[in-house]
Amino acid sequence: MVESRKYDLNLIFQALSDPTRRAMLRSLSKKERVITEIAKPFEMSLAAASKHIKVLEKAKLVNRRKEGSFSYLSLNGKAMMSADRWIQYYKKFWEDQLDSLKELLEEIE
């Protein structure tokens, strides 16, 4: 099994389990943003948005850069890649099952 040493997959998948956090990551995939800009599309307080961001930071899915009094966040693609590698390892198992199902259905026809 593929294991990540630098990134905690439990924290990554926990962070990705929430649709608001996934939307925040999608926003960050386009460009680096300040926290207020990330929070703006959501009907929540800045404090609530900050809690979501803390979960993303704990999972190392985002990087924070301070410039003066502003914090800029960007997507950490390396953490996302560790989750992708884990998923890709198991992908072959369901692809084999789908290939077997296809063969069975072709036999039935």
Tab-separated table of N, CA, C and O in Angstrom:
chain	number	residue	atom	x	y	z
A	1	MET	N	0.832	-1.173	0.000
A	1	MET	CA	0.000	0.000	0.000
A	1	MET	C	0.881	1.242	0.000
A	1	MET	O	1.931	1.272	0.599
A	2	VAL	N	0.396	2.278	-0.666
A	2	VAL	CA	1.126	3.529	-0.743
A	2	VAL	C	0.856	4.334	0.523
A	2	VAL	O	-0.275	4.512	0.937
A	3	GLU	N	1.883	4.809	1.162
A	3	GLU	CA	1.752	5.620	2.373
A	3	GLU	C	2.465	6.948	2.150
A	3	GLU	O	3.471	7.014	1.462
A	4	SER	N	1.935	7.985	2.741
A	4	SER	CA	2.575	9.285	2.661
A	4	SER	C	3.283	9.555	3.983
A	4	SER	O	2.700	9.407	5.037
A	5	ARG	N	4.531	9.924	3.909
A	5	ARG	CA	5.280	10.205	5.137
A	5	ARG	C	5.184	11.682	5.518
A	5	ARG	O	5.097	12.013	6.682
A	6	LYS	N	5.195	12.539	4.526
A	6	LYS	CA	5.217	13.967	4.802
A	6	LYS	C	3.821	14.526	5.083
A	6	LYS	O	3.672	15.468	5.840
A	7	TYR	N	2.803	13.932	4.488
A	7	TYR	CA	1.443	14.433	4.619
A	7	TYR	C	0.563	13.380	5.263
A	7	TYR	O	0.655	12.204	4.952
A	8	ASP	N	-0.295	13.807	6.177
A	8	ASP	CA	-1.187	12.920	6.897
A	8	ASP	C	-2.474	12.756	6.086
A	8	ASP	O	-3.291	13.682	6.014
A	9	LEU	N	-2.653	11.578	5.488
A	9	LEU	CA	-3.824	11.339	4.648
A	9	LEU	C	-5.122	11.450	5.430
A	9	LEU	O	-6.141	11.867	4.874
A	10	ASN	N	-5.115	11.084	6.707
A	10	ASN	CA	-6.329	11.234	7.513
A	10	ASN	C	-6.755	12.700	7.576
A	10	ASN	O	-7.934	13.021	7.418
A	11	LEU	N	-5.802	13.584	7.796
A	11	LEU	CA	-6.114	15.014	7.853
A	11	LEU	C	-6.540	15.543	6.490
A	11	LEU	O	-7.455	16.367	6.392
A	12	ILE	N	-5.894	15.061	5.442
A	12	ILE	CA	-6.243	15.512	4.090
A	12	ILE	C	-7.662	15.109	3.746
A	12	ILE	O	-8.476	15.930	3.307
A	13	PHE	N	-7.993	13.834	3.945
A	13	PHE	CA	-9.337	13.384	3.584
A	13	PHE	C	-10.397	13.994	4.497
A	13	PHE	O	-11.518	14.264	4.053
A	14	GLN	N	-10.059	14.244	5.752
A	14	GLN	CA	-10.997	14.939	6.643
A	14	GLN	C	-11.255	16.349	6.103
A	14	GLN	O	-12.400	16.801	6.050
A	15	ALA	N	-10.208	17.032	5.699
A	15	ALA	CA	-10.361	18.381	5.159
A	15	ALA	C	-11.172	18.370	3.867
A	15	ALA	O	-12.031	19.225	3.655
A	16	LEU	N	-10.923	17.382	3.030
A	16	LEU	CA	-11.623	17.304	1.743
A	16	LEU	C	-13.071	16.842	1.881
A	16	LEU	O	-13.851	16.957	0.928
A	17	SER	N	-13.451	16.340	3.050
A	17	SER	CA	-14.812	15.827	3.225
A	17	SER	C	-15.863	16.931	3.278
A	17	SER	O	-17.045	16.663	3.134
A	18	ASP	N	-15.440	18.161	3.466
A	18	ASP	CA	-16.389	19.271	3.587
A	18	ASP	C	-16.499	20.051	2.269
A	18	ASP	O	-15.482	20.472	1.715
A	19	PRO	N	-17.733	20.262	1.750
A	19	PRO	CA	-17.887	20.965	0.474
A	19	PRO	C	-17.394	22.409	0.496
A	19	PRO	O	-16.901	22.909	-0.522
A	20	THR	N	-17.504	23.075	1.642
A	20	THR	CA	-17.005	24.455	1.726
A	20	THR	C	-15.493	24.481	1.562
A	20	THR	O	-14.952	25.310	0.816
A	21	ARG	N	-14.800	23.565	2.222
A	21	ARG	CA	-13.343	23.523	2.102
A	21	ARG	C	-12.918	23.136	0.690
A	21	ARG	O	-11.931	23.667	0.164
A	22	ARG	N	-13.664	22.225	0.053
A	22	ARG	CA	-13.332	21.881	-1.337
A	22	ARG	C	-13.514	23.091	-2.252
A	22	ARG	O	-12.699	23.331	-3.144
A	23	ALA	N	-14.550	23.879	-2.006
A	23	ALA	CA	-14.763	25.096	-2.806
A	23	ALA	C	-13.650	26.105	-2.562
A	23	ALA	O	-13.188	26.782	-3.493
A	24	MET	N	-13.201	26.208	-1.328
A	24	MET	CA	-12.088	27.113	-1.023
A	24	MET	C	-10.832	26.677	-1.765
A	24	MET	O	-10.105	27.504	-2.324
A	25	LEU	N	-10.574	25.378	-1.781
A	25	LEU	CA	-9.399	24.865	-2.502
A	25	LEU	C	-9.519	25.131	-3.997
A	25	LEU	O	-8.530	25.478	-4.652
A	26	ARG	N	-10.722	24.971	-4.536
A	26	ARG	CA	-10.922	25.246	-5.970
A	26	ARG	C	-10.584	26.702	-6.267
A	26	ARG	O	-9.932	27.015	-7.259
A	27	SER	N	-11.023	27.589	-5.388
A	27	SER	CA	-10.727	29.013	-5.548
A	27	SER	C	-9.220	29.263	-5.521
A	27	SER	O	-8.687	30.043	-6.312
A	28	LEU	N	-8.535	28.569	-4.611
A	28	LEU	CA	-7.084	28.744	-4.495
A	28	LEU	C	-6.326	28.096	-5.638
A	28	LEU	O	-5.169	28.431	-5.883
A	29	SER	N	-6.964	27.182	-6.354
A	29	SER	CA	-6.279	26.547	-7.483
A	29	SER	C	-6.095	27.530	-8.638
A	29	SER	O	-5.248	27.329	-9.497
A	30	LYS	N	-6.874	28.588	-8.627
A	30	LYS	CA	-6.780	29.591	-9.689
A	30	LYS	C	-5.691	30.625	-9.407
A	30	LYS	O	-4.980	31.028	-10.299
A	31	LYS	N	-5.612	31.046	-8.132
A	31	LYS	CA	-4.582	32.026	-7.762
A	31	LYS	C	-4.512	32.156	-6.251
A	31	LYS	O	-5.427	31.766	-5.529
A	32	GLU	N	-3.436	32.728	-5.790
A	32	GLU	CA	-3.245	33.031	-4.376
A	32	GLU	C	-4.276	34.086	-3.967
A	32	GLU	O	-4.583	34.989	-4.734
A	33	ARG	N	-4.828	33.933	-2.751
A	33	ARG	CA	-5.865	34.871	-2.308
A	33	ARG	C	-5.683	35.223	-0.833
A	33	ARG	O	-5.136	34.443	-0.074
A	34	VAL	N	-6.206	36.401	-0.465
A	34	VAL	CA	-6.249	36.779	0.950
A	34	VAL	C	-7.460	36.100	1.578
A	34	VAL	O	-8.414	35.732	0.889
A	35	ILE	N	-7.428	35.941	2.895
A	35	ILE	CA	-8.485	35.208	3.595
A	35	ILE	C	-9.861	35.827	3.362
A	35	ILE	O	-10.837	35.114	3.133
A	36	THR	N	-9.960	37.148	3.397
A	36	THR	CA	-11.271	37.781	3.192
A	36	THR	C	-11.820	37.476	1.802
A	36	THR	O	-13.027	37.325	1.633
A	37	GLU	N	-10.949	37.372	0.828
A	37	GLU	CA	-11.367	37.046	-0.539
A	37	GLU	C	-11.856	35.601	-0.629
A	37	GLU	O	-12.809	35.301	-1.339
A	38	ILE	N	-11.226	34.708	0.110
A	38	ILE	CA	-11.643	33.302	0.128
A	38	ILE	C	-13.012	33.168	0.794
A	38	ILE	O	-13.872	32.410	0.347
A	39	ALA	N	-13.231	33.913	1.863
A	39	ALA	CA	-14.469	33.810	2.642
A	39	ALA	C	-15.665	34.473	1.953
A	39	ALA	O	-16.813	34.088	2.199
A	40	LYS	N	-15.424	35.434	1.088
A	40	LYS	CA	-16.481	36.271	0.517
A	40	LYS	C	-17.638	35.488	-0.128
A	40	LYS	O	-18.793	35.816	0.104
A	41	PRO	N	-17.405	34.457	-0.938
A	41	PRO	CA	-18.528	33.779	-1.607
A	41	PRO	C	-19.438	32.972	-0.665
A	41	PRO	O	-20.512	32.543	-1.069
A	42	PHE	N	-19.033	32.776	0.558
A	42	PHE	CA	-19.778	31.921	1.476
A	42	PHE	C	-20.582	32.765	2.457
A	42	PHE	O	-20.122	33.801	2.919
A	43	GLU	N	-21.762	32.313	2.769
A	43	GLU	CA	-22.599	33.015	3.736
A	43	GLU	C	-22.204	32.571	5.143
A	43	GLU	O	-22.890	31.769	5.772
A	44	MET	N	-21.058	33.070	5.580
A	44	MET	CA	-20.552	32.735	6.910
A	44	MET	C	-19.681	33.876	7.396
A	44	MET	O	-19.226	34.712	6.608
A	45	SER	N	-19.475	33.896	8.679
A	45	SER	CA	-18.620	34.928	9.268
A	45	SER	C	-17.161	34.663	8.885
A	45	SER	O	-16.800	33.551	8.485
A	46	LEU	N	-16.360	35.673	9.050
A	46	LEU	CA	-14.924	35.526	8.802
A	46	LEU	C	-14.326	34.527	9.791
A	46	LEU	O	-13.439	33.753	9.440
A	47	ALA	N	-14.864	34.501	11.021
A	47	ALA	CA	-14.382	33.537	12.024
A	47	ALA	C	-14.676	32.102	11.581
A	47	ALA	O	-13.828	31.216	11.737
A	48	ALA	N	-15.853	31.865	11.010
A	48	ALA	CA	-16.202	30.518	10.533
A	48	ALA	C	-15.312	30.123	9.355
A	48	ALA	O	-14.830	28.986	9.282
A	49	ALA	N	-15.085	31.067	8.454
A	49	ALA	CA	-14.201	30.793	7.315
A	49	ALA	C	-12.786	30.492	7.811
A	49	ALA	O	-12.119	29.589	7.289
A	50	SER	N	-12.341	31.205	8.823
A	50	SER	CA	-11.007	30.974	9.385
A	50	SER	C	-10.876	29.576	9.972
A	50	SER	O	-9.817	28.948	9.878
A	51	LYS	N	-11.950	29.068	10.556
A	51	LYS	CA	-11.920	27.699	11.087
A	51	LYS	C	-11.728	26.687	9.959
A	51	LYS	O	-10.963	25.730	10.101
A	52	HIS	N	-12.419	26.907	8.854
A	52	HIS	CA	-12.236	26.020	7.692
A	52	HIS	C	-10.795	26.096	7.189
A	52	HIS	O	-10.181	25.079	6.869
A	53	ILE	N	-10.260	27.296	7.145
A	53	ILE	CA	-8.896	27.491	6.659
A	53	ILE	C	-7.896	26.810	7.588
A	53	ILE	O	-6.924	26.206	7.125
A	54	LYS	N	-8.145	26.855	8.881
A	54	LYS	CA	-7.253	26.180	9.832
A	54	LYS	C	-7.222	24.668	9.586
A	54	LYS	O	-6.166	24.037	9.690
A	55	VAL	N	-8.375	24.090	9.240
A	55	VAL	CA	-8.427	22.660	8.916
A	55	VAL	C	-7.588	22.388	7.668
A	55	VAL	O	-6.828	21.418	7.616
A	56	LEU	N	-7.705	23.256	6.666
A	56	LEU	CA	-6.912	23.098	5.441
A	56	LEU	C	-5.422	23.247	5.728
A	56	LEU	O	-4.598	22.513	5.170
A	57	GLU	N	-5.073	24.173	6.603
A	57	GLU	CA	-3.664	24.364	6.969
A	57	GLU	C	-3.130	23.177	7.751
A	57	GLU	O	-2.002	22.733	7.522
A	58	LYS	N	-3.932	22.654	8.672
A	58	LYS	CA	-3.499	21.501	9.463
A	58	LYS	C	-3.217	20.303	8.557
A	58	LYS	O	-2.282	19.540	8.798
A	59	ALA	N	-3.998	20.178	7.496
A	59	ALA	CA	-3.800	19.093	6.529
A	59	ALA	C	-2.691	19.425	5.527
A	59	ALA	O	-2.376	18.614	4.660
A	60	LYS	N	-2.130	20.608	5.633
A	60	LYS	CA	-1.065	21.099	4.740
A	60	LYS	C	-1.540	21.221	3.290
A	60	LYS	O	-0.744	21.130	2.353
A	61	LEU	N	-2.840	21.444	3.107
A	61	LEU	CA	-3.386	21.613	1.764
A	61	LEU	C	-3.214	23.035	1.255
A	61	LEU	O	-3.343	23.285	0.061
A	62	VAL	N	-2.919	23.959	2.164
A	62	VAL	CA	-2.688	25.349	1.769
A	62	VAL	C	-1.407	25.862	2.413
A	62	VAL	O	-0.982	25.386	3.465
A	63	ASN	N	-0.812	26.818	1.742
A	63	ASN	CA	0.366	27.518	2.255
A	63	ASN	C	-0.055	28.941	2.598
A	63	ASN	O	-0.851	29.543	1.881
A	64	ARG	N	0.481	29.468	3.680
A	64	ARG	CA	0.188	30.845	4.101
A	64	ARG	C	1.451	31.682	3.957
A	64	ARG	O	2.534	31.275	4.346
A	65	ARG	N	1.263	32.869	3.378
A	65	ARG	CA	2.360	33.828	3.225
A	65	ARG	C	1.891	35.155	3.793
A	65	ARG	O	0.816	35.637	3.451
A	66	LYS	N	2.680	35.712	4.717
A	66	LYS	CA	2.339	37.003	5.329
A	66	LYS	C	3.027	38.127	4.566
A	66	LYS	O	4.196	38.024	4.202
A	67	GLU	N	2.263	39.162	4.311
A	67	GLU	CA	2.813	40.371	3.706
A	67	GLU	C	2.158	41.555	4.405
A	67	GLU	O	0.973	41.833	4.173
A	68	GLY	N	2.905	42.185	5.273
A	68	GLY	CA	2.332	43.247	6.089
A	68	GLY	C	1.270	42.661	7.014
A	68	GLY	O	1.502	41.686	7.713
A	69	SER	N	0.083	43.241	6.991
A	69	SER	CA	-0.995	42.734	7.843
A	69	SER	C	-1.886	41.735	7.112
A	69	SER	O	-2.879	41.276	7.662
A	70	PHE	N	-1.523	41.382	5.880
A	70	PHE	CA	-2.325	40.462	5.086
A	70	PHE	C	-1.715	39.060	5.077
A	70	PHE	O	-0.497	38.905	5.016
A	71	SER	N	-2.592	38.066	5.108
A	71	SER	CA	-2.183	36.672	4.935
A	71	SER	C	-2.693	36.200	3.585
A	71	SER	O	-3.886	36.313	3.292
A	72	TYR	N	-1.782	35.689	2.785
A	72	TYR	CA	-2.135	35.160	1.472
A	72	TYR	C	-2.059	33.637	1.523
A	72	TYR	O	-1.100	33.078	2.050
A	73	LEU	N	-3.071	33.002	0.981
A	73	LEU	CA	-3.101	31.545	0.948
A	73	LEU	C	-2.973	31.061	-0.488
A	73	LEU	O	-3.488	31.680	-1.421
A	74	SER	N	-2.304	29.936	-0.642
A	74	SER	CA	-2.182	29.291	-1.948
A	74	SER	C	-2.338	27.786	-1.753
A	74	SER	O	-2.140	27.254	-0.662
A	75	LEU	N	-2.691	27.121	-2.815
A	75	LEU	CA	-2.888	25.677	-2.795
A	75	LEU	C	-1.540	24.969	-2.722
A	75	LEU	O	-0.596	25.344	-3.416
A	76	ASN	N	-1.443	23.951	-1.881
A	76	ASN	CA	-0.243	23.115	-1.813
A	76	ASN	C	-0.509	21.856	-2.632
A	76	ASN	O	-1.105	20.897	-2.135
A	77	GLY	N	-0.089	21.875	-3.876
A	77	GLY	CA	-0.325	20.753	-4.782
A	77	GLY	C	0.347	19.466	-4.340
A	77	GLY	O	-0.138	18.373	-4.641
A	78	LYS	N	1.442	19.570	-3.613
A	78	LYS	CA	2.147	18.357	-3.173
A	78	LYS	C	1.293	17.540	-2.203
A	78	LYS	O	1.284	16.317	-2.264
A	79	ALA	N	0.576	18.212	-1.322
A	79	ALA	CA	-0.307	17.489	-0.399
A	79	ALA	C	-1.439	16.829	-1.173
A	79	ALA	O	-1.815	15.683	-0.889
A	80	MET	N	-1.972	17.533	-2.160
A	80	MET	CA	-3.036	16.948	-2.993
A	80	MET	C	-2.511	15.729	-3.747
A	80	MET	O	-3.214	14.734	-3.905
A	81	MET	N	-1.263	15.798	-4.189
A	81	MET	CA	-0.673	14.669	-4.918
A	81	MET	C	-0.535	13.441	-4.036
A	81	MET	O	-0.683	12.311	-4.511
A	82	SER	N	-0.282	13.628	-2.756
A	82	SER	CA	-0.161	12.467	-1.876
A	82	SER	C	-1.502	11.743	-1.770
A	82	SER	O	-1.549	10.510	-1.757
A	83	ALA	N	-2.586	12.495	-1.734
A	83	ALA	CA	-3.920	11.873	-1.719
A	83	ALA	C	-4.196	11.193	-3.057
A	83	ALA	O	-4.741	10.083	-3.100
A	84	ASP	N	-3.804	11.842	-4.137
A	84	ASP	CA	-4.015	11.260	-5.465
A	84	ASP	C	-3.234	9.954	-5.620
A	84	ASP	O	-3.755	8.979	-6.183
A	85	ARG	N	-2.001	9.916	-5.142
A	85	ARG	CA	-1.211	8.673	-5.229
A	85	ARG	C	-1.897	7.548	-4.468
A	85	ARG	O	-1.914	6.401	-4.918
A	86	TRP	N	-2.478	7.847	-3.319
A	86	TRP	CA	-3.179	6.835	-2.533
A	86	TRP	C	-4.387	6.312	-3.321
A	86	TRP	O	-4.613	5.113	-3.404
A	87	ILE	N	-5.141	7.230	-3.923
A	87	ILE	CA	-6.319	6.835	-4.705
A	87	ILE	C	-5.901	6.031	-5.927
A	87	ILE	O	-6.524	5.011	-6.258
A	88	GLN	N	-4.850	6.460	-6.616
A	88	GLN	CA	-4.403	5.771	-7.822
A	88	GLN	C	-3.970	4.335	-7.529
A	88	GLN	O	-4.163	3.447	-8.353
A	89	TYR	N	-3.401	4.100	-6.363
A	89	TYR	CA	-2.986	2.750	-5.995
A	89	TYR	C	-4.197	1.814	-5.988
A	89	TYR	O	-4.121	0.681	-6.456
A	90	TYR	N	-5.325	2.290	-5.485
A	90	TYR	CA	-6.525	1.460	-5.386
A	90	TYR	C	-7.385	1.478	-6.644
A	90	TYR	O	-8.280	0.647	-6.804
A	91	LYS	N	-7.104	2.399	-7.535
A	91	LYS	CA	-7.873	2.511	-8.771
A	91	LYS	C	-7.842	1.214	-9.572
A	91	LYS	O	-8.848	0.811	-10.153
A	92	LYS	N	-6.727	0.526	-9.585
A	92	LYS	CA	-6.602	-0.709	-10.363
A	92	LYS	C	-7.584	-1.780	-9.887
A	92	LYS	O	-8.050	-2.588	-10.673
A	93	PHE	N	-7.939	-1.755	-8.617
A	93	PHE	CA	-8.860	-2.757	-8.091
A	93	PHE	C	-10.267	-2.560	-8.642
A	93	PHE	O	-10.923	-3.517	-9.028
A	94	TRP	N	-10.755	-1.311	-8.680
A	94	TRP	CA	-12.100	-1.130	-9.214
A	94	TRP	C	-12.094	-1.193	-10.741
A	94	TRP	O	-13.078	-1.604	-11.335
A	95	GLU	N	-10.990	-0.843	-11.381
A	95	GLU	CA	-10.921	-0.996	-12.837
A	95	GLU	C	-10.983	-2.471	-13.222
A	95	GLU	O	-11.645	-2.835	-14.185
A	96	ASP	N	-10.307	-3.333	-12.458
A	96	ASP	CA	-10.373	-4.776	-12.713
A	96	ASP	C	-11.802	-5.268	-12.565
A	96	ASP	O	-12.273	-6.087	-13.362
A	97	GLN	N	-12.505	-4.777	-11.550
A	97	GLN	CA	-13.901	-5.188	-11.342
A	97	GLN	C	-14.778	-4.730	-12.501
A	97	GLN	O	-15.635	-5.474	-12.970
A	98	LEU	N	-14.556	-3.525	-12.981
A	98	LEU	CA	-15.339	-3.015	-14.103
A	98	LEU	C	-15.036	-3.790	-15.381
A	98	LEU	O	-15.941	-4.070	-16.177
A	99	ASP	N	-13.771	-4.160	-15.583
A	99	ASP	CA	-13.415	-4.969	-16.752
A	99	ASP	C	-14.104	-6.324	-16.685
A	99	ASP	O	-14.618	-6.819	-17.699
A	100	SER	N	-14.154	-6.925	-15.506
A	100	SER	CA	-14.821	-8.219	-15.340
A	100	SER	C	-16.315	-8.089	-15.606
A	100	SER	O	-16.917	-8.956	-16.255
A	101	LEU	N	-16.912	-7.019	-15.125
A	101	LEU	CA	-18.334	-6.786	-15.365
A	101	LEU	C	-18.604	-6.599	-16.853
A	101	LEU	O	-19.571	-7.148	-17.399
A	102	LYS	N	-17.750	-5.864	-17.530
A	102	LYS	CA	-17.905	-5.649	-18.974
A	102	LYS	C	-17.860	-6.973	-19.714
A	102	LYS	O	-18.690	-7.235	-20.595
A	103	GLU	N	-16.883	-7.821	-19.367
A	103	GLU	CA	-16.760	-9.130	-20.015
A	103	GLU	C	-17.993	-9.977	-19.775
A	103	GLU	O	-18.518	-10.640	-20.690
A	104	LEU	N	-18.525	-9.942	-18.554
A	104	LEU	CA	-19.720	-10.702	-18.213
A	104	LEU	C	-20.911	-10.217	-19.012
A	104	LEU	O	-21.679	-11.021	-19.569
A	105	LEU	N	-21.067	-8.919	-19.118
A	105	LEU	CA	-22.195	-8.363	-19.875
A	105	LEU	C	-22.079	-8.680	-21.366
A	105	LEU	O	-23.088	-8.927	-22.031
A	106	GLU	N	-20.854	-8.680	-21.881
A	106	GLU	CA	-20.665	-9.027	-23.290
A	106	GLU	C	-21.004	-10.490	-23.547
A	106	GLU	O	-21.548	-10.834	-24.595
A	107	GLU	N	-20.698	-11.346	-22.583
A	107	GLU	CA	-21.041	-12.777	-22.695
A	107	GLU	C	-22.545	-12.973	-22.700
A	107	GLU	O	-23.061	-13.824	-23.418
A	108	ILE	N	-23.266	-12.229	-21.896
A	108	ILE	CA	-24.708	-12.347	-21.774
A	108	ILE	C	-25.383	-11.922	-23.077
A	108	ILE	O	-26.373	-12.528	-23.484
A	109	GLU	N	-24.855	-10.911	-23.727
A	109	GLU	CA	-25.438	-10.430	-24.988
A	109	GLU	C	-25.194	-11.464	-26.035
A	109	GLU	O	-25.670	-12.030	-26.773
